[in-house]
Coordinates of C-alpha atoms in Angstrom, one line a residue:
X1 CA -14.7 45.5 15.2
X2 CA -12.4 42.7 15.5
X3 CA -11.9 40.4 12.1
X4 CA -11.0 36.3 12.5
X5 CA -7.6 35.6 10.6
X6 CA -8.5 33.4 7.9
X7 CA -6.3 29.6 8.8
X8 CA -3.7 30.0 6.2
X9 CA -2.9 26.6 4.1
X10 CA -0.1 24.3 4.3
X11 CA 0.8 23.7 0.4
X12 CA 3.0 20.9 2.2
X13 CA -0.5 19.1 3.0
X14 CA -2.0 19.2 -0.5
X15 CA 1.5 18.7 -2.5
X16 CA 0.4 15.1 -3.5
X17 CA -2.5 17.2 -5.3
X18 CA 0.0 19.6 -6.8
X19 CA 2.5 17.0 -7.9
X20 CA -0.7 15.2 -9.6
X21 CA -2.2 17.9 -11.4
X22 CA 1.6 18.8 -12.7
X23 CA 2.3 15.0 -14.1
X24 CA -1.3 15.0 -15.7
X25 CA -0.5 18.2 -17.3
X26 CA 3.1 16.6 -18.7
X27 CA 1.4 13.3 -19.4
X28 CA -0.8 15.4 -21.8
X29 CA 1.7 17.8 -23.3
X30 CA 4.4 14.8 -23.9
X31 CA 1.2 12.0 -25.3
X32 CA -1.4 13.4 -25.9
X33 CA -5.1 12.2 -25.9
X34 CA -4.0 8.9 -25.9
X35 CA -3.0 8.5 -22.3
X36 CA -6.3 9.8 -21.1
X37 CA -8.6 7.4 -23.3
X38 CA -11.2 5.4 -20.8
X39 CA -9.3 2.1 -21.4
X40 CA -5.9 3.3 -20.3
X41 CA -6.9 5.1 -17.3
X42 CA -9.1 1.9 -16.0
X43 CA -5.9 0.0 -17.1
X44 CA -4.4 2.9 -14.5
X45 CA -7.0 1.8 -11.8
X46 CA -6.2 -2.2 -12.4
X47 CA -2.5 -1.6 -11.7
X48 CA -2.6 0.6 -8.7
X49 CA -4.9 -1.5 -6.9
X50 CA -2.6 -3.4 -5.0
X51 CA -0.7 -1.0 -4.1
X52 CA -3.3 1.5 -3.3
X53 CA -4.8 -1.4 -0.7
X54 CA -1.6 -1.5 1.0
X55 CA -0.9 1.9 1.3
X56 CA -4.3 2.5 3.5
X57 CA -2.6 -0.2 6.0
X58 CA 0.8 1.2 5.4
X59 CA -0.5 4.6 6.7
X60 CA -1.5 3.2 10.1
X61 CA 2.1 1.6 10.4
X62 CA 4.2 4.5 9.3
X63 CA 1.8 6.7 11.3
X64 CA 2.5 4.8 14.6
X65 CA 6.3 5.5 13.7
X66 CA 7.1 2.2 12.3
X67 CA 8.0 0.6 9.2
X68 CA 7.1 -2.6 7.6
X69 CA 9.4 -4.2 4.5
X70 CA 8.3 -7.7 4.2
X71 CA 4.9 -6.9 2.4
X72 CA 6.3 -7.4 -0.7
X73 CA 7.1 -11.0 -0.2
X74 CA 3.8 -11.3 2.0
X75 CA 2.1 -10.5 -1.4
X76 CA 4.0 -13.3 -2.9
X77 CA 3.6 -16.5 -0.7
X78 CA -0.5 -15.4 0.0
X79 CA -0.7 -15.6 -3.7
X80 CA 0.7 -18.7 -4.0
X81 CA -0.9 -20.2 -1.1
X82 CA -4.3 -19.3 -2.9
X83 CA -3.5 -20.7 -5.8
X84 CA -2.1 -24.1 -5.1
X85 CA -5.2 -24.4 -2.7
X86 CA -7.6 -23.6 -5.8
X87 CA -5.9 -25.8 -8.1
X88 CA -6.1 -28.7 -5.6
X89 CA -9.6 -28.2 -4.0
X90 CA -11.2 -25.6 -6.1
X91 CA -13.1 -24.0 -2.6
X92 CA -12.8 -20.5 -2.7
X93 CA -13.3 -19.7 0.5
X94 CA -10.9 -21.6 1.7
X95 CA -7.9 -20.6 0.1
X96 CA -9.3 -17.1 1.2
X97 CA -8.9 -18.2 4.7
X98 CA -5.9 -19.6 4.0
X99 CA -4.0 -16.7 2.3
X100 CA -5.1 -14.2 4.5
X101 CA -4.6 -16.3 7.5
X102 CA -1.0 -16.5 6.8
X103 CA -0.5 -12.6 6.2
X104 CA -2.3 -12.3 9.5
X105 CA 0.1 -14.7 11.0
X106 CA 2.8 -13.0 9.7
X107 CA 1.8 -9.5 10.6
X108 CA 1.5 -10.9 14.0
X109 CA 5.2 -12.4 14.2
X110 CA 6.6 -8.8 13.3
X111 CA 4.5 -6.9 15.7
X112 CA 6.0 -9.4 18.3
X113 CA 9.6 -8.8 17.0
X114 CA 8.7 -5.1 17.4
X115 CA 7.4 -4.9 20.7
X116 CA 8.4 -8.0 22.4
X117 CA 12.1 -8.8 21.3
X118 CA 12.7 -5.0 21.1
X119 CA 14.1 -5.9 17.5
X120 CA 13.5 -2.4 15.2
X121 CA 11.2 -2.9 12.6
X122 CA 13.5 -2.2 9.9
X123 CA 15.2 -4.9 10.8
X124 CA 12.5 -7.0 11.7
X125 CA 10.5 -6.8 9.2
X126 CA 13.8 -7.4 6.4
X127 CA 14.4 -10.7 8.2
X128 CA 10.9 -11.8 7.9
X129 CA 11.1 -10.9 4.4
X130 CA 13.8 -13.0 3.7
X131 CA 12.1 -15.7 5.3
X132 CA 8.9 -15.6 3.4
X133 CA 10.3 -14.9 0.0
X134 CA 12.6 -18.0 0.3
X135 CA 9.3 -19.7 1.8
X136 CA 7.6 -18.7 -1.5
X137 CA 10.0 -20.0 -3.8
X138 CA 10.5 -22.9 -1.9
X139 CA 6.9 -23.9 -1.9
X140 CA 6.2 -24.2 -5.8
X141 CA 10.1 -25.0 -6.8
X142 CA 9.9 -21.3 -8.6
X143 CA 7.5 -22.6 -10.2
X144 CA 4.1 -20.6 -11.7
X145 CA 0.9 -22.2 -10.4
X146 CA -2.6 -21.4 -12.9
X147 CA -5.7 -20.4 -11.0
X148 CA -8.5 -21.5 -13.9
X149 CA -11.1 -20.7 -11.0
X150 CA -12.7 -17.9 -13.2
X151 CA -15.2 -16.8 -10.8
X152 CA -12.4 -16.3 -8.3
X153 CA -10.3 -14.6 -10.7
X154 CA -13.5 -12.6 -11.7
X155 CA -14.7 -11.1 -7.9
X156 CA -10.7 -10.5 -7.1
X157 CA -9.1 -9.6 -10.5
X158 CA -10.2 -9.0 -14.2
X159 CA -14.0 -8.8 -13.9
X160 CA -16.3 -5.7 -13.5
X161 CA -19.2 -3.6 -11.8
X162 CA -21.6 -1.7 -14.3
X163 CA -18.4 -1.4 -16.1
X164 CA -16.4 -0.5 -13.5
X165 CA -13.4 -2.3 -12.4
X166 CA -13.7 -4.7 -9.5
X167 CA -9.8 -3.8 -8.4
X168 CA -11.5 -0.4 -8.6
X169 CA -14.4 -1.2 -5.8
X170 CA -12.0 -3.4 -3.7
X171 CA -9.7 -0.1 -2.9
X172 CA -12.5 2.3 -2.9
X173 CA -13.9 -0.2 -0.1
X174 CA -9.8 -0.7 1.9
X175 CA -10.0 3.8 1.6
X176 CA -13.2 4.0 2.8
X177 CA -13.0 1.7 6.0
X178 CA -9.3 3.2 6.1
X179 CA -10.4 6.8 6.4
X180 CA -13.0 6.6 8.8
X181 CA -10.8 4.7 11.4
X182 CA -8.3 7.2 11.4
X183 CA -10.4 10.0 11.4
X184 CA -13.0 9.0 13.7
X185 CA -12.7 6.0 15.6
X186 CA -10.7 5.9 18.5
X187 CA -8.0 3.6 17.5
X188 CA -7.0 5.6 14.8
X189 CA -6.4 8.1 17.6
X190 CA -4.2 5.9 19.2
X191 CA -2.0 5.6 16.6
X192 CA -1.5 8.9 16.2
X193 CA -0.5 9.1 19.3
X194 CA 2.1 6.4 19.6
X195 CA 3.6 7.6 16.5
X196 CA 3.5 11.4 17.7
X197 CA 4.9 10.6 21.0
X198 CA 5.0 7.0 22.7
X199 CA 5.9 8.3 26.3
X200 CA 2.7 10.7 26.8
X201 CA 0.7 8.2 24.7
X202 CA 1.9 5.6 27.1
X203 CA 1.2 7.8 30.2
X204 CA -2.9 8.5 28.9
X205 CA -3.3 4.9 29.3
X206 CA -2.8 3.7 25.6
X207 CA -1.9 0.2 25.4
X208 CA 1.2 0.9 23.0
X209 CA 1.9 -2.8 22.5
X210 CA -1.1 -4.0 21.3
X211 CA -1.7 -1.5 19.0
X212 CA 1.2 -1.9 17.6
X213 CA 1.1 -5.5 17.1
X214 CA -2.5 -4.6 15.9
X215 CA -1.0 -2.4 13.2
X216 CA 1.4 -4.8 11.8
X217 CA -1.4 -7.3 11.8
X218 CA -3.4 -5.2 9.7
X219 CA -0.7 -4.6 7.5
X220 CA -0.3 -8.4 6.8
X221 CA -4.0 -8.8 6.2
X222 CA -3.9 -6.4 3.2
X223 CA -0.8 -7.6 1.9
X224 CA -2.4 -10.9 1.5
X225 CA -5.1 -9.6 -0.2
X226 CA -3.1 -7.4 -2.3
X227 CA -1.4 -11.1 -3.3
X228 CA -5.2 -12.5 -3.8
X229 CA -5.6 -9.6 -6.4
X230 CA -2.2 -9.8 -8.0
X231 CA -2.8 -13.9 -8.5
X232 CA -6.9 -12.9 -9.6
X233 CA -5.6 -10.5 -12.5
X234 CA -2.8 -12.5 -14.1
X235 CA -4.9 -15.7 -13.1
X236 CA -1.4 -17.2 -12.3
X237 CA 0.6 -16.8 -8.7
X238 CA 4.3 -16.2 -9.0
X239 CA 7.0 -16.0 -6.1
X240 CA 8.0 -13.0 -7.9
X241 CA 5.0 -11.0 -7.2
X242 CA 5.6 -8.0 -4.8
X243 CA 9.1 -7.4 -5.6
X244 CA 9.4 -3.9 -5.3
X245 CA 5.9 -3.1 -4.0
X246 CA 7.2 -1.9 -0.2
X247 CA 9.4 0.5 -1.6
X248 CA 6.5 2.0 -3.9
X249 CA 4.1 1.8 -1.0
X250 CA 6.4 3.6 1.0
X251 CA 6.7 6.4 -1.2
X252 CA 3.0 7.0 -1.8
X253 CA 2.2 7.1 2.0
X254 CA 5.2 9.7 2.2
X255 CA 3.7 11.6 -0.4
X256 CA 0.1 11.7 0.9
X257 CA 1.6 13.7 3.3
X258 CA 2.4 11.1 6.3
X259 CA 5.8 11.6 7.6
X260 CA 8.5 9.0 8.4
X261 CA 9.1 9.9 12.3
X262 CA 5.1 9.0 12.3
X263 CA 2.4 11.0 14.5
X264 CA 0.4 11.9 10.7
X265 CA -1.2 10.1 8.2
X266 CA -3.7 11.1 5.5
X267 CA -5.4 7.6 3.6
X268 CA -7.1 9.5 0.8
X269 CA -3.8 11.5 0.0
X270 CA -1.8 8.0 0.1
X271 CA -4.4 6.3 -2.3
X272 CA -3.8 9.3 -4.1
X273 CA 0.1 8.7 -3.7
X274 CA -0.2 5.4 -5.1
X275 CA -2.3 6.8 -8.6
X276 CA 0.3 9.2 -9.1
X277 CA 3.3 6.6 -8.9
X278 CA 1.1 4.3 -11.4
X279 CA 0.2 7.2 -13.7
X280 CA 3.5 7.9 -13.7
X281 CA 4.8 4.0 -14.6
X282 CA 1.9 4.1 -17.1
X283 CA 3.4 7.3 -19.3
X284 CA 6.5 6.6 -19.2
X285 CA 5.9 2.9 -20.7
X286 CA 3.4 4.5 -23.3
X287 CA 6.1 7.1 -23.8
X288 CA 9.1 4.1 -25.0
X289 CA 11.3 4.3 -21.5
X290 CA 12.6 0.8 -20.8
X291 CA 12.3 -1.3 -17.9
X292 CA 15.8 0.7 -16.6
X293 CA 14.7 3.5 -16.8
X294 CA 11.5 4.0 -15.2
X295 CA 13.4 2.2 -13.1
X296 CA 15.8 5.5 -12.2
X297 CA 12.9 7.8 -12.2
X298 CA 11.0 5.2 -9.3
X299 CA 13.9 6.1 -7.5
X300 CA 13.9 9.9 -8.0
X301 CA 10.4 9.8 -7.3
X302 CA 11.1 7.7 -3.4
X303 CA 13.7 10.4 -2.6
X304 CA 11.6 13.3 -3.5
X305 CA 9.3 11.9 -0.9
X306 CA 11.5 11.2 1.8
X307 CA 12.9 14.5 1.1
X308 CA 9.4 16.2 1.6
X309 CA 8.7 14.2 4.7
X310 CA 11.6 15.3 6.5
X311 CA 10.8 18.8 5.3
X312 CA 7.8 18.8 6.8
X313 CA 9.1 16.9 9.9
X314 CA 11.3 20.0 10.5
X315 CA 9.0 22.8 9.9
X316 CA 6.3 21.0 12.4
X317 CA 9.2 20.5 15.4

């Protein structure tokens, strides 16, 4: 009688799981009941959001073996672009249009860089950054702009859904529709592929270019709406907002599991990535570390998952 060999599991592909359970265990040892009262863990939920939405799109672009660093100051000019069109017309659905319409644009421009100019994304994607930030701050003179639409700021920032968060429902929604395209529709398929290898992918009849520009289009269109949220919750836009944000996104895609030479990518584990940097930047504010020093442990925490990444890119090859 001949037994089946049980499929042994990769510890690499749940670490984000173990690294969780071990900060929540830390978190509770070092503060107590306090970090895990209802308020504080919604309050967890409310300042992840952003960067959990752009981490599902983040996925698809690191996935497809690409990289994309000016979502950070995408985040800041859609936010302003919302607001000044609020505070000036007041139509909602217009400075929707609007704000997203530009990230779209500018996804667009660096999928063109990518695939048409040859330029690598790294570099693509820093110069675009440049550009947008200093189009940010150029727009409003540095300037703050109020959004006192409060059912805008409601749907897209502060307000709830039988008492849960509406930040909450907005990523639960971006993991959802993220999930099922990479699992089970045939683009997400695709970018496997590209990102696993471009030449075979390119031989089976894959149109590698549009995908790709495809990919970075997405990405735009979530960094914009990660901007709509940011402005929604603090009812003000600020060309400050993002700073920061791609290197945090970065590292909780890495730590869901997807790795940096692309060809894997895992949505819920990178959601899941994101919670565990804002837990994290939660419980070590609660805990009295300044703004420095969480700064140096966000640091640790992106080489630990580059360090993982190319871990597991060496065990796979």
């Amino acid at each position: 009688m001949q037994f089946k060999s049980k499929k042994k599991i990769d510890l690499y592909q749940h670490m984000v799981y173990i690294i969780f359970v071990i900060v929540l265990i830390f978190f509770a040892i070092w503060l107590g009941p306090s970090f895990f009262s209802m308020s504080n863990l919604l309050n967890i939920t409310r300042q992840t959001a952003m960067v959990s939405v752009m981490a599902v799109a983040m996925t698809y672009v690191i996935a497809s073996g690409q990289i994309d660093l000016s979502i950070g100051a995408v985040v800041a000019l859609s936010s302003l672009i919302a607001a000044w069109l609020l505070e000036r017309t007041d139509n909602i659905l217009l400075a929707l249009a609007c704000s997203l319409g530009v990230g779209l644009i500018v996804g667009i421009v660096n999928g063109l860089l990518v695939t048409y100019l040859k330029i690598p994304a790294f570099l693509a994607t820093l110069g675009t950054q440049s550009i947008i930030r200093g189009s940010a701050m150029w727009l409003t003179a540095t300037k703050a702009i109020t959004i006192r639409n409060t059912t805008f700021n409601n749907i897209f920032g502060m307000g709830t859904l039988a008492g849960i968060p509406i930040v909450f429902i907005w990523t639960a929604l971006a993991l959802l529709i993220g999930h099922i395209a990479l699992r089970y529709m045939s683009y997400g398929k695709k970018v496997l592929s590209i990102g696993g290898n471009e030449t075979s992918a390119f031989y089976s009849g894959i149109n590698i270019i549009r995908i790709k520009i495809t990919v970075f289009a997405v990405m735009g269109l979530s960094a914009a709406f990660a901007g709509i949220i940011y402005s929604a919750r603090m009812q003000t836009a600020r060309y400050t907002y993002g700073e920061g944000d791609e290197m945090n996104v970065i590292a909780s895609v890495v730590l869901g599991g997807t790795s940096m030479a692309g060809g894997s990518g895992n949505i819920i584990e990178a959601v899941v990535g994101s919670l565990l940097l804002g837990i994290i930047n939660n419980g070590l504010i609660i805990g009295g570390l300044d703004a420095s020093q969480q700064q140096v442990v966000r640091g640790c925490i992106i080489i630990l998952a580059v360090a993982l990444s190319t871990f597991n890119t060496k065990k796979q090859s």
